[in-house]
Short mmCIF file of C-alpha atoms in Angstrom, two decimals:
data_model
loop_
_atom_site.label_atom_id
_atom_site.label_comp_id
_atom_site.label_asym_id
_atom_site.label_seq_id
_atom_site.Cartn_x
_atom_site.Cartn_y
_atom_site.Cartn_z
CA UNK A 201 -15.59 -15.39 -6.04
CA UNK A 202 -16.90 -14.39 -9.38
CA UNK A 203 -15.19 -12.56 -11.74
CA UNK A 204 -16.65 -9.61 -12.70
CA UNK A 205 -16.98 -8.62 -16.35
CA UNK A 206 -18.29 -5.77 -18.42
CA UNK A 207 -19.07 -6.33 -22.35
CA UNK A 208 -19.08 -3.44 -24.68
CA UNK A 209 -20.96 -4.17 -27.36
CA UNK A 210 -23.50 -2.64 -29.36
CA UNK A 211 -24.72 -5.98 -31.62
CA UNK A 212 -27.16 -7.66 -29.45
CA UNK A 213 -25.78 -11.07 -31.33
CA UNK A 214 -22.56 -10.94 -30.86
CA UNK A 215 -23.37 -10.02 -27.02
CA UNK A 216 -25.73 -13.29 -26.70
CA UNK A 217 -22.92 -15.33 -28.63
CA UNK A 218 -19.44 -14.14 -26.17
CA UNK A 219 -22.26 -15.06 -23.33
CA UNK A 220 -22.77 -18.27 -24.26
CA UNK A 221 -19.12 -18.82 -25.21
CA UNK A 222 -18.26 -17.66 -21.55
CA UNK A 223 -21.24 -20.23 -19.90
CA UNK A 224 -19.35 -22.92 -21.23
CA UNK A 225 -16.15 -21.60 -19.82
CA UNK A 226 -14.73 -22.60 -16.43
CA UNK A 227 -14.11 -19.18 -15.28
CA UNK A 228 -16.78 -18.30 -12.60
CA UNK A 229 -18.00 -15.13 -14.11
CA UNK A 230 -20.69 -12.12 -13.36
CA UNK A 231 -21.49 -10.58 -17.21
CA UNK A 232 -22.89 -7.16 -17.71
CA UNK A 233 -22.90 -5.47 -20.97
CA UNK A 234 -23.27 -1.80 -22.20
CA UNK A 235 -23.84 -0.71 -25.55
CA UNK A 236 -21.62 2.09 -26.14
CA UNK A 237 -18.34 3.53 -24.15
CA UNK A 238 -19.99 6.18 -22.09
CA UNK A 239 -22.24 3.95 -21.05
CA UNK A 240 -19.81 1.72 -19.64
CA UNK A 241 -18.08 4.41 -18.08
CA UNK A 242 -21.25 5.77 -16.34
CA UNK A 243 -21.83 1.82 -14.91
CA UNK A 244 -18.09 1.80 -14.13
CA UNK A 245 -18.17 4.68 -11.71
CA UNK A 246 -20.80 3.17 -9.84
CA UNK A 247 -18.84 -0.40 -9.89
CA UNK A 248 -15.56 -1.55 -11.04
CA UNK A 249 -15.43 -4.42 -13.02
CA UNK A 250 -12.45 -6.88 -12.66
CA UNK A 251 -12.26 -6.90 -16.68
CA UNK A 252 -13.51 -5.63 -19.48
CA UNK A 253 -14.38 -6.96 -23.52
CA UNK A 254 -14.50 -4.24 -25.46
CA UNK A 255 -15.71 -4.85 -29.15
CA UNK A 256 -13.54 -3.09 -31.62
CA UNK A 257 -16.32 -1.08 -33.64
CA UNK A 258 -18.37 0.80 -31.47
CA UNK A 259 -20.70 4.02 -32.96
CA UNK A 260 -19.83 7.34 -32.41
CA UNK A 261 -16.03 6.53 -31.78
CA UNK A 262 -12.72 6.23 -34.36
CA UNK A 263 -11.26 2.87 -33.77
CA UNK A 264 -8.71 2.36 -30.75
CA UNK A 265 -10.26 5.48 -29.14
CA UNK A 266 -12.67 3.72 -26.79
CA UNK A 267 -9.28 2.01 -25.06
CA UNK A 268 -8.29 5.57 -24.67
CA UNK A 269 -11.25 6.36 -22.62
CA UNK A 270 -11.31 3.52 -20.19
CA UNK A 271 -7.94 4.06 -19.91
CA UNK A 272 -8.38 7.18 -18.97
CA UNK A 273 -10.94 6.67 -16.18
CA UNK A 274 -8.61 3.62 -14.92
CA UNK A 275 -4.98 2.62 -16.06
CA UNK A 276 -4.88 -0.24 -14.41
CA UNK A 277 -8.31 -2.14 -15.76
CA UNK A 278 -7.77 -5.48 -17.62
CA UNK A 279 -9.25 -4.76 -21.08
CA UNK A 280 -9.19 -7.38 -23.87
CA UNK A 281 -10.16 -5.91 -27.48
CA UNK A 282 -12.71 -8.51 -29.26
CA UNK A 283 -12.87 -7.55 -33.32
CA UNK A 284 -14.53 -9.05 -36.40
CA UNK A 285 -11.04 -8.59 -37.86
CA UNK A 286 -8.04 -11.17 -37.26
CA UNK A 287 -5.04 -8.37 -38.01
CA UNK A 288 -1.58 -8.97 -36.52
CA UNK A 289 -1.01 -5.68 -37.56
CA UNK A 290 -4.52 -4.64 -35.58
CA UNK A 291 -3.65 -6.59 -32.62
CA UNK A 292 -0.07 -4.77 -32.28
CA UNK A 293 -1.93 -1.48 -32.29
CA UNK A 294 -4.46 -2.09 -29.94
CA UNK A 295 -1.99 -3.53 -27.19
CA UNK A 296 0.32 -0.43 -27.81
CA UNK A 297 -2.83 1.51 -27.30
CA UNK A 298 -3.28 -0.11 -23.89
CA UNK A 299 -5.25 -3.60 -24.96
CA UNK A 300 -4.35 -6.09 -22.63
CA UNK A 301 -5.32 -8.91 -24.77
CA UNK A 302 -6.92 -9.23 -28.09
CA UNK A 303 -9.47 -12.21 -29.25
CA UNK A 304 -10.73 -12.08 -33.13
CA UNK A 305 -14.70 -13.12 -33.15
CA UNK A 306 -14.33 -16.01 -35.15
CA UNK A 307 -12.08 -17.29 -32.47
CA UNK A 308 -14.65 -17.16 -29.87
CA UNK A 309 -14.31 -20.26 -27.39
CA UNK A 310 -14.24 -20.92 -23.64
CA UNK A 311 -10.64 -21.55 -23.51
CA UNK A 312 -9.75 -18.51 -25.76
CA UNK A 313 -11.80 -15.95 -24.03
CA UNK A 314 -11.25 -17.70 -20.38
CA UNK A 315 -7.30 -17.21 -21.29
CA UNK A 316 -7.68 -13.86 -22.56
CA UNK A 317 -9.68 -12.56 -19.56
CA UNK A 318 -7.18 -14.36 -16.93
CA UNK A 319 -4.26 -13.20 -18.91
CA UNK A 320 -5.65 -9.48 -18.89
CA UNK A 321 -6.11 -9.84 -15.13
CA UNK A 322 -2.60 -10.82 -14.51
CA UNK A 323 -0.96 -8.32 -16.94
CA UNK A 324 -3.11 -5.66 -15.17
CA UNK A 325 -1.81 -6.54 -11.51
CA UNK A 326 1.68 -6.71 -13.13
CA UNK A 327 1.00 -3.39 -14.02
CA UNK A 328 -0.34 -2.08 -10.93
CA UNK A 329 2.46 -3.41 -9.24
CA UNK A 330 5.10 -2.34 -11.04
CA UNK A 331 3.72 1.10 -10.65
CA UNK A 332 3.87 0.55 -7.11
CA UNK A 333 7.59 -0.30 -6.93
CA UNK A 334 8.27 2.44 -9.19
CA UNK A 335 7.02 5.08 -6.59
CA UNK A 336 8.42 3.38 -3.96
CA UNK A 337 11.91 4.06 -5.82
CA UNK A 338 10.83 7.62 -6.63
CA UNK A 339 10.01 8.07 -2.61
CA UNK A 340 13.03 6.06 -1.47
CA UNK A 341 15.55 8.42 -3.95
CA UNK A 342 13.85 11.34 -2.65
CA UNK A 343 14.30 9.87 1.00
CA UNK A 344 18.13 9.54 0.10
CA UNK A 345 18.41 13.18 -0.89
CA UNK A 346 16.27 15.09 1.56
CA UNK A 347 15.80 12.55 4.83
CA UNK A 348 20.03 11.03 5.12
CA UNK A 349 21.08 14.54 3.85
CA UNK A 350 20.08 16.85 6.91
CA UNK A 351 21.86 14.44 9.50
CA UNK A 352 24.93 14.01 7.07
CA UNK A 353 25.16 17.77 6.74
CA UNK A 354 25.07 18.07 10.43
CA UNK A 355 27.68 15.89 10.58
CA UNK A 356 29.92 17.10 8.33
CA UNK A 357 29.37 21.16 9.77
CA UNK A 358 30.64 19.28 13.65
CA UNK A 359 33.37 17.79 12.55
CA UNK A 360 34.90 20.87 10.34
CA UNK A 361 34.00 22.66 13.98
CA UNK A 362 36.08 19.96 16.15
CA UNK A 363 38.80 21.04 13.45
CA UNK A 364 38.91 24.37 13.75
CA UNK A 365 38.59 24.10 17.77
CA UNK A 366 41.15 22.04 17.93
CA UNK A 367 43.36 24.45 15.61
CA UNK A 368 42.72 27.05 17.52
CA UNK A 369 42.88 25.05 20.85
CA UNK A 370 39.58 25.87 21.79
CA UNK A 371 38.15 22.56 23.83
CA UNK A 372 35.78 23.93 25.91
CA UNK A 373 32.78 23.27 23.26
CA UNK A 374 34.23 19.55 21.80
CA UNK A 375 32.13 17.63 23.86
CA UNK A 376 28.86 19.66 22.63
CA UNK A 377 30.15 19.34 19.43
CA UNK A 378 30.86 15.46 19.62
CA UNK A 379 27.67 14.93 20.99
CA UNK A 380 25.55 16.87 17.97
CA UNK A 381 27.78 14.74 16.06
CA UNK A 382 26.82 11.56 17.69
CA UNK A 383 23.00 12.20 17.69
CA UNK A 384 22.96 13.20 14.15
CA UNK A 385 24.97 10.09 13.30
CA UNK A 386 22.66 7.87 15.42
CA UNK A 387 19.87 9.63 12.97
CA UNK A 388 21.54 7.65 10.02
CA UNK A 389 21.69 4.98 11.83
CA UNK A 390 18.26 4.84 12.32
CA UNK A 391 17.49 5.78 9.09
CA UNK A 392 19.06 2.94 7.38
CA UNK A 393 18.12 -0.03 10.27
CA UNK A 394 14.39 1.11 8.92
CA UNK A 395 15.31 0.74 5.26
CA UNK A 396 16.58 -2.55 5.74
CA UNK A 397 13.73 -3.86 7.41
CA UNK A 398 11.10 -2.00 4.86
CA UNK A 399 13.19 -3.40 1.83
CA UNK A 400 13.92 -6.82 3.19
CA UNK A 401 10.08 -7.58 4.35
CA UNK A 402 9.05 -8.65 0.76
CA UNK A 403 11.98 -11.68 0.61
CA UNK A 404 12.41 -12.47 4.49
CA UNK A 405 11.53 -16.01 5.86
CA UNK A 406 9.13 -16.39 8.36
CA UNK A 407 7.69 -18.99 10.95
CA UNK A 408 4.95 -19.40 12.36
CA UNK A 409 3.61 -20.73 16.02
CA UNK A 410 0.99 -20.45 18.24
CA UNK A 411 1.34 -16.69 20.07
CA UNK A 412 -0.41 -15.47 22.55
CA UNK A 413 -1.56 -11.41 22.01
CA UNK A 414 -1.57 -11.00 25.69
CA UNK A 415 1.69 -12.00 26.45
CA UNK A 416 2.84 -9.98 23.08
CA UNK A 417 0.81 -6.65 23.94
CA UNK A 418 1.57 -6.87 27.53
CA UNK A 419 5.24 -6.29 26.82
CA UNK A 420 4.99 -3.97 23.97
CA UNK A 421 2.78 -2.14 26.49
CA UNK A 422 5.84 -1.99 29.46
CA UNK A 423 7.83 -1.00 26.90
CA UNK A 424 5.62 1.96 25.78
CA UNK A 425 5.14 2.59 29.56
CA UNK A 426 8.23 3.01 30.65
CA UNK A 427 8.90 5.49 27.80
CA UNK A 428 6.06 7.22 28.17
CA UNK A 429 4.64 6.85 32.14
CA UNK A 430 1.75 9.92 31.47
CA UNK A 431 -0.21 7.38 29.28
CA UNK A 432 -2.76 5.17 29.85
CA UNK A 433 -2.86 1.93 27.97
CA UNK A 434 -5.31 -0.44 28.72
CA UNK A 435 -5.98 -4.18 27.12
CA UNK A 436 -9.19 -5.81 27.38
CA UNK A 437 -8.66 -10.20 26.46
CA UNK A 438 -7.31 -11.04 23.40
CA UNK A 439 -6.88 -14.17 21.19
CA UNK A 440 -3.35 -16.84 20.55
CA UNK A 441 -3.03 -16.36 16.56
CA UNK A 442 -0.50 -18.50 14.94
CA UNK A 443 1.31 -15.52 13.34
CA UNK A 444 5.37 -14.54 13.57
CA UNK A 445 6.79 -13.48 16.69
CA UNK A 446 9.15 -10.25 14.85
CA UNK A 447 6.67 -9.36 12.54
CA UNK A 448 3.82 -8.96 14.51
CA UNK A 449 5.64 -7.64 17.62
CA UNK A 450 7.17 -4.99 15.30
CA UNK A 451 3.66 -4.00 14.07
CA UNK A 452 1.53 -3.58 17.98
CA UNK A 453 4.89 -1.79 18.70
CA UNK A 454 4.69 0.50 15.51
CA UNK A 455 0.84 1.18 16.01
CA UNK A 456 1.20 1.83 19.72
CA UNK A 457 3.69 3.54 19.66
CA UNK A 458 1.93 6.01 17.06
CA UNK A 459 -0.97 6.31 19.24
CA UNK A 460 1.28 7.89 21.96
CA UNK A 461 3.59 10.01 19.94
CA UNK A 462 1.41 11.60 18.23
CA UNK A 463 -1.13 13.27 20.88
CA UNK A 464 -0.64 16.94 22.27
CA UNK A 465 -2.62 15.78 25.83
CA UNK A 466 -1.10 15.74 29.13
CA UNK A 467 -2.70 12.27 29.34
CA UNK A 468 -2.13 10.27 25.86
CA UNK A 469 -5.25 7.24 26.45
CA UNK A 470 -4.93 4.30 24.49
CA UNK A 471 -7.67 0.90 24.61
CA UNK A 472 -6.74 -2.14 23.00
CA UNK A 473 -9.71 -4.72 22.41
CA UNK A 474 -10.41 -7.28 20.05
CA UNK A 475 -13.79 -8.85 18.25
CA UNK A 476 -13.23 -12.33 16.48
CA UNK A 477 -15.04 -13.75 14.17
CA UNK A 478 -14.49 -17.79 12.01
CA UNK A 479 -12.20 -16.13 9.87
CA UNK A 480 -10.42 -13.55 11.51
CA UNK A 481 -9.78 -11.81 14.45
CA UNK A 482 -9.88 -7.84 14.04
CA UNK A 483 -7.35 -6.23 16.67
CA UNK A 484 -8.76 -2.43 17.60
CA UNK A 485 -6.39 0.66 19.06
CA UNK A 486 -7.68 3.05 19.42
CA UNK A 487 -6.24 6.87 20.80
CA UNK A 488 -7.38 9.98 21.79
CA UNK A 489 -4.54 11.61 19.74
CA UNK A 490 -4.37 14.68 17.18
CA UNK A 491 -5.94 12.39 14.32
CA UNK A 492 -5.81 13.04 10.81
CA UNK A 493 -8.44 14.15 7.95
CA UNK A 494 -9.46 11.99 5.31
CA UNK A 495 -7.36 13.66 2.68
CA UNK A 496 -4.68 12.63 4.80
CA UNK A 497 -5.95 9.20 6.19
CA UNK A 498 -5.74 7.57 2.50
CA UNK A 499 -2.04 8.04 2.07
CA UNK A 500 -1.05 6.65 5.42
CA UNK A 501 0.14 3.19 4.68
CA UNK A 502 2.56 4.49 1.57
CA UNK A 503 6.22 4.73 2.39
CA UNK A 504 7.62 7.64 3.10
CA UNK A 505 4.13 9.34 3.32
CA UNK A 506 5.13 12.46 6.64
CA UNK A 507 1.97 14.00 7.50
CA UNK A 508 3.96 16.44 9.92
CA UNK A 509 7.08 18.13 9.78
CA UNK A 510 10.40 16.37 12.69
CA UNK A 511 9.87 19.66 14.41
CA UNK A 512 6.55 18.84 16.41
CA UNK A 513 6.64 14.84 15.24
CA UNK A 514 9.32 13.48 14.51
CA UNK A 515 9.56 10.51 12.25
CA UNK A 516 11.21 8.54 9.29
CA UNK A 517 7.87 7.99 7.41
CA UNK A 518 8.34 3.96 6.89
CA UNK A 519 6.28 2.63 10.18
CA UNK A 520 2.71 2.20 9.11
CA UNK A 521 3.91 1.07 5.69
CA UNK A 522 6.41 -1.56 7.95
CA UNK A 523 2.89 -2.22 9.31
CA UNK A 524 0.45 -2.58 6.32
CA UNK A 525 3.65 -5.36 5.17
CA UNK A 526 3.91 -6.93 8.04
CA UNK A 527 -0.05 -7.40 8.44
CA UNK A 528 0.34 -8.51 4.89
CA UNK A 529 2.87 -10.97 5.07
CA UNK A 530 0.97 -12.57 7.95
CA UNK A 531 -2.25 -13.25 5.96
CA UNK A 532 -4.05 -9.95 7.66
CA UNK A 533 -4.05 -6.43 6.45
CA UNK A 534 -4.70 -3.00 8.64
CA UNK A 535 -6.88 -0.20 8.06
CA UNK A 536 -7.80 2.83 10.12
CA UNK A 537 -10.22 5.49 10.84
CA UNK A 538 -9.89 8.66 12.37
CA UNK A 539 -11.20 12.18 13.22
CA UNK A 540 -8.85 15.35 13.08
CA UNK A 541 -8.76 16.41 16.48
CA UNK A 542 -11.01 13.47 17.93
CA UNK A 543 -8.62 10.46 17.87
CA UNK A 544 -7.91 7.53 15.77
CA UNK A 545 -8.51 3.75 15.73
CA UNK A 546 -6.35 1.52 13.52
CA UNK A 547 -7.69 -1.74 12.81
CA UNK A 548 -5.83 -4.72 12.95
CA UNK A 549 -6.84 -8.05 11.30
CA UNK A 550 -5.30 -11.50 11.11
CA UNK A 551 -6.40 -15.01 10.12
CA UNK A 552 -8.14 -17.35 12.56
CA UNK A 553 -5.73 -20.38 13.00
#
């Protein structure tokens, strides 16, 4: 696939010469040039680029400020400064001002600009993913102080009750009070199995075989059946993926389960079907739940994202982002659509053996 890459640059010279430069390169790249910043910006919110050269001395802005701009519009775009200048000291200022990489135009060759636009690419997608860990931290340390605390509390407030009963030889409301006890400490429990298996995804081994998503949704489906006998699940034919056993029985029994928990009917109705393709097969549920808005729809596969409160729903807020790993891990990846009030269908794809 072609790398995408926006020039800005207002010589028309210098523009033909970084083109040719690139030609020559091995990188399979898509140029497009703009002649000032705004410009850029204006083609960037119509398309993304996968990097951008920005030359150093563009009209109508002060120096570094142009980095400020795209940065601006998207923190996480590889940018590589290209200057008539070869300045250490102007090199270390534009990467603290958000450069990714830096080329001087007398150095202009295939392999420099080739290793200056991988290089940006990577550092970007370091970026982005540090980002990503660093909000999964945030949401996990909020998890620890607002999700563990409520069931600890309740533990703590049961036993200092058992005390005083038994002070006061009162027994006729331990076993109540044991068993608030136990279902808050089964809570925990709970709490921490899905932690583990969120935070252990990313470094777990995995093998694969030949699995047959019949045999695998059938007995999710029992499962879900048995639980929940008012629904109606049904399964039209589906593929044998070579996938993992755990992972992917984890993930039908995550989505599934979803699809009946969260519906107010007397009768939650559930369809399971499955259109393949040579490359992949894409897995549809679909329910005739509560659904969700598209405000809420693009938050869905975070951790710890709740869209409702354990009243009504309760919930840890780690399944579809157990899901959106697992699907990852096994060479797929899950989306969904949905219609507050209508339904939902979550899409699941994986690779064709």
């Amino acid at each position: 696939m072609a790398v995408k890459i926006l020039l800005i640059d207002d010589d028309r010279g210098d523009r033909a010469q970084l083109a040719r430069q690139l030609g020559k390169s091995t990188l399979a790249a898509e140029l497009t040039h703009a002649t000032s910043v705004a410009a850029a910006i204006t083609s960037m919110e119509a398309e993304r680029p996968d990097c951008v050269l920005l030359d150093y001395q563009i009209p109508g802005i002060e120096e570094l400020e142009g980095l400020d701009s795209l940065r601006a519009l998207d923190k996480f775009l590889p940018i590589v400064l290209v200057t008539g200048y070869g300045d250490e000291l102007l090199a270390a200022r534009a990467i603290n001002a958000g450069a990714d990489d830096y080329i001087p135009k007398h150095e202009l060759t295939p392999q420099t600009i080739e290793h200056a636009v991988n290089n940006a690419i990577e550092k970007a997608s370091l970026r982005r993913s540090l980002a990503e860990h660093q909000h999964e931290l945030e949401s996990f340390a909020y998890m620890l102080s607002h999700d563990l605390r409520a069931p600890l509390n309740h533990i703590q407030t049961f036993s200092d009750m058992i005390t005083e009963a038994l002070e006061e030889k009162h027994y006729d409301d331990l076993a109540d009070y044991a068993g608030f006890m136990s279902k808050a400490a089964a809570n925990v429990n709970r709490l921490v199995r899905l932690l583990t298996d969120f935070l252990s995804h990313d470094t777990q081994q995995i093998t694969l075989e030949a699995l047959d998503l019949n045999l695998l949704v059938s007995d999710v489906k029992d499962i879900i059946l048995l639980e929940n006998p008012n629904a109606a699940l049904t399964v039209e034919t589906l593929p044998t993926v070579t996938s993992n056993d755990q992972l992917l029985r984890q993930l039908f029994q995550n989505v599934l389960g979803n699809a009946v928990k969260y519906n107010r009917g007397e009768t939650p109705t559930i369809s399971v079907s499955c259109i393949s393709t040579g490359q992949q097969h894409e897995i549809c549920v679909q329910d005739n739940g509560i659904g969700m808005s598209a405000d809420e729809l693009k938050d869905i596969f975070k951790p710890f994202v709740r869209l409702h409160g354990d009243g009504e729903f309760p919930g840890s807020g780690l399944g579809l982002a157990i899901c959106a790993k697992n699907a990852a891990r096994l060479g797929g990846n899950i989306r969904a659509e949905s219609e507050a009030g209508v339904g939902s269908r979550f899409y699941i794809n994986l690779p064709v053996a």
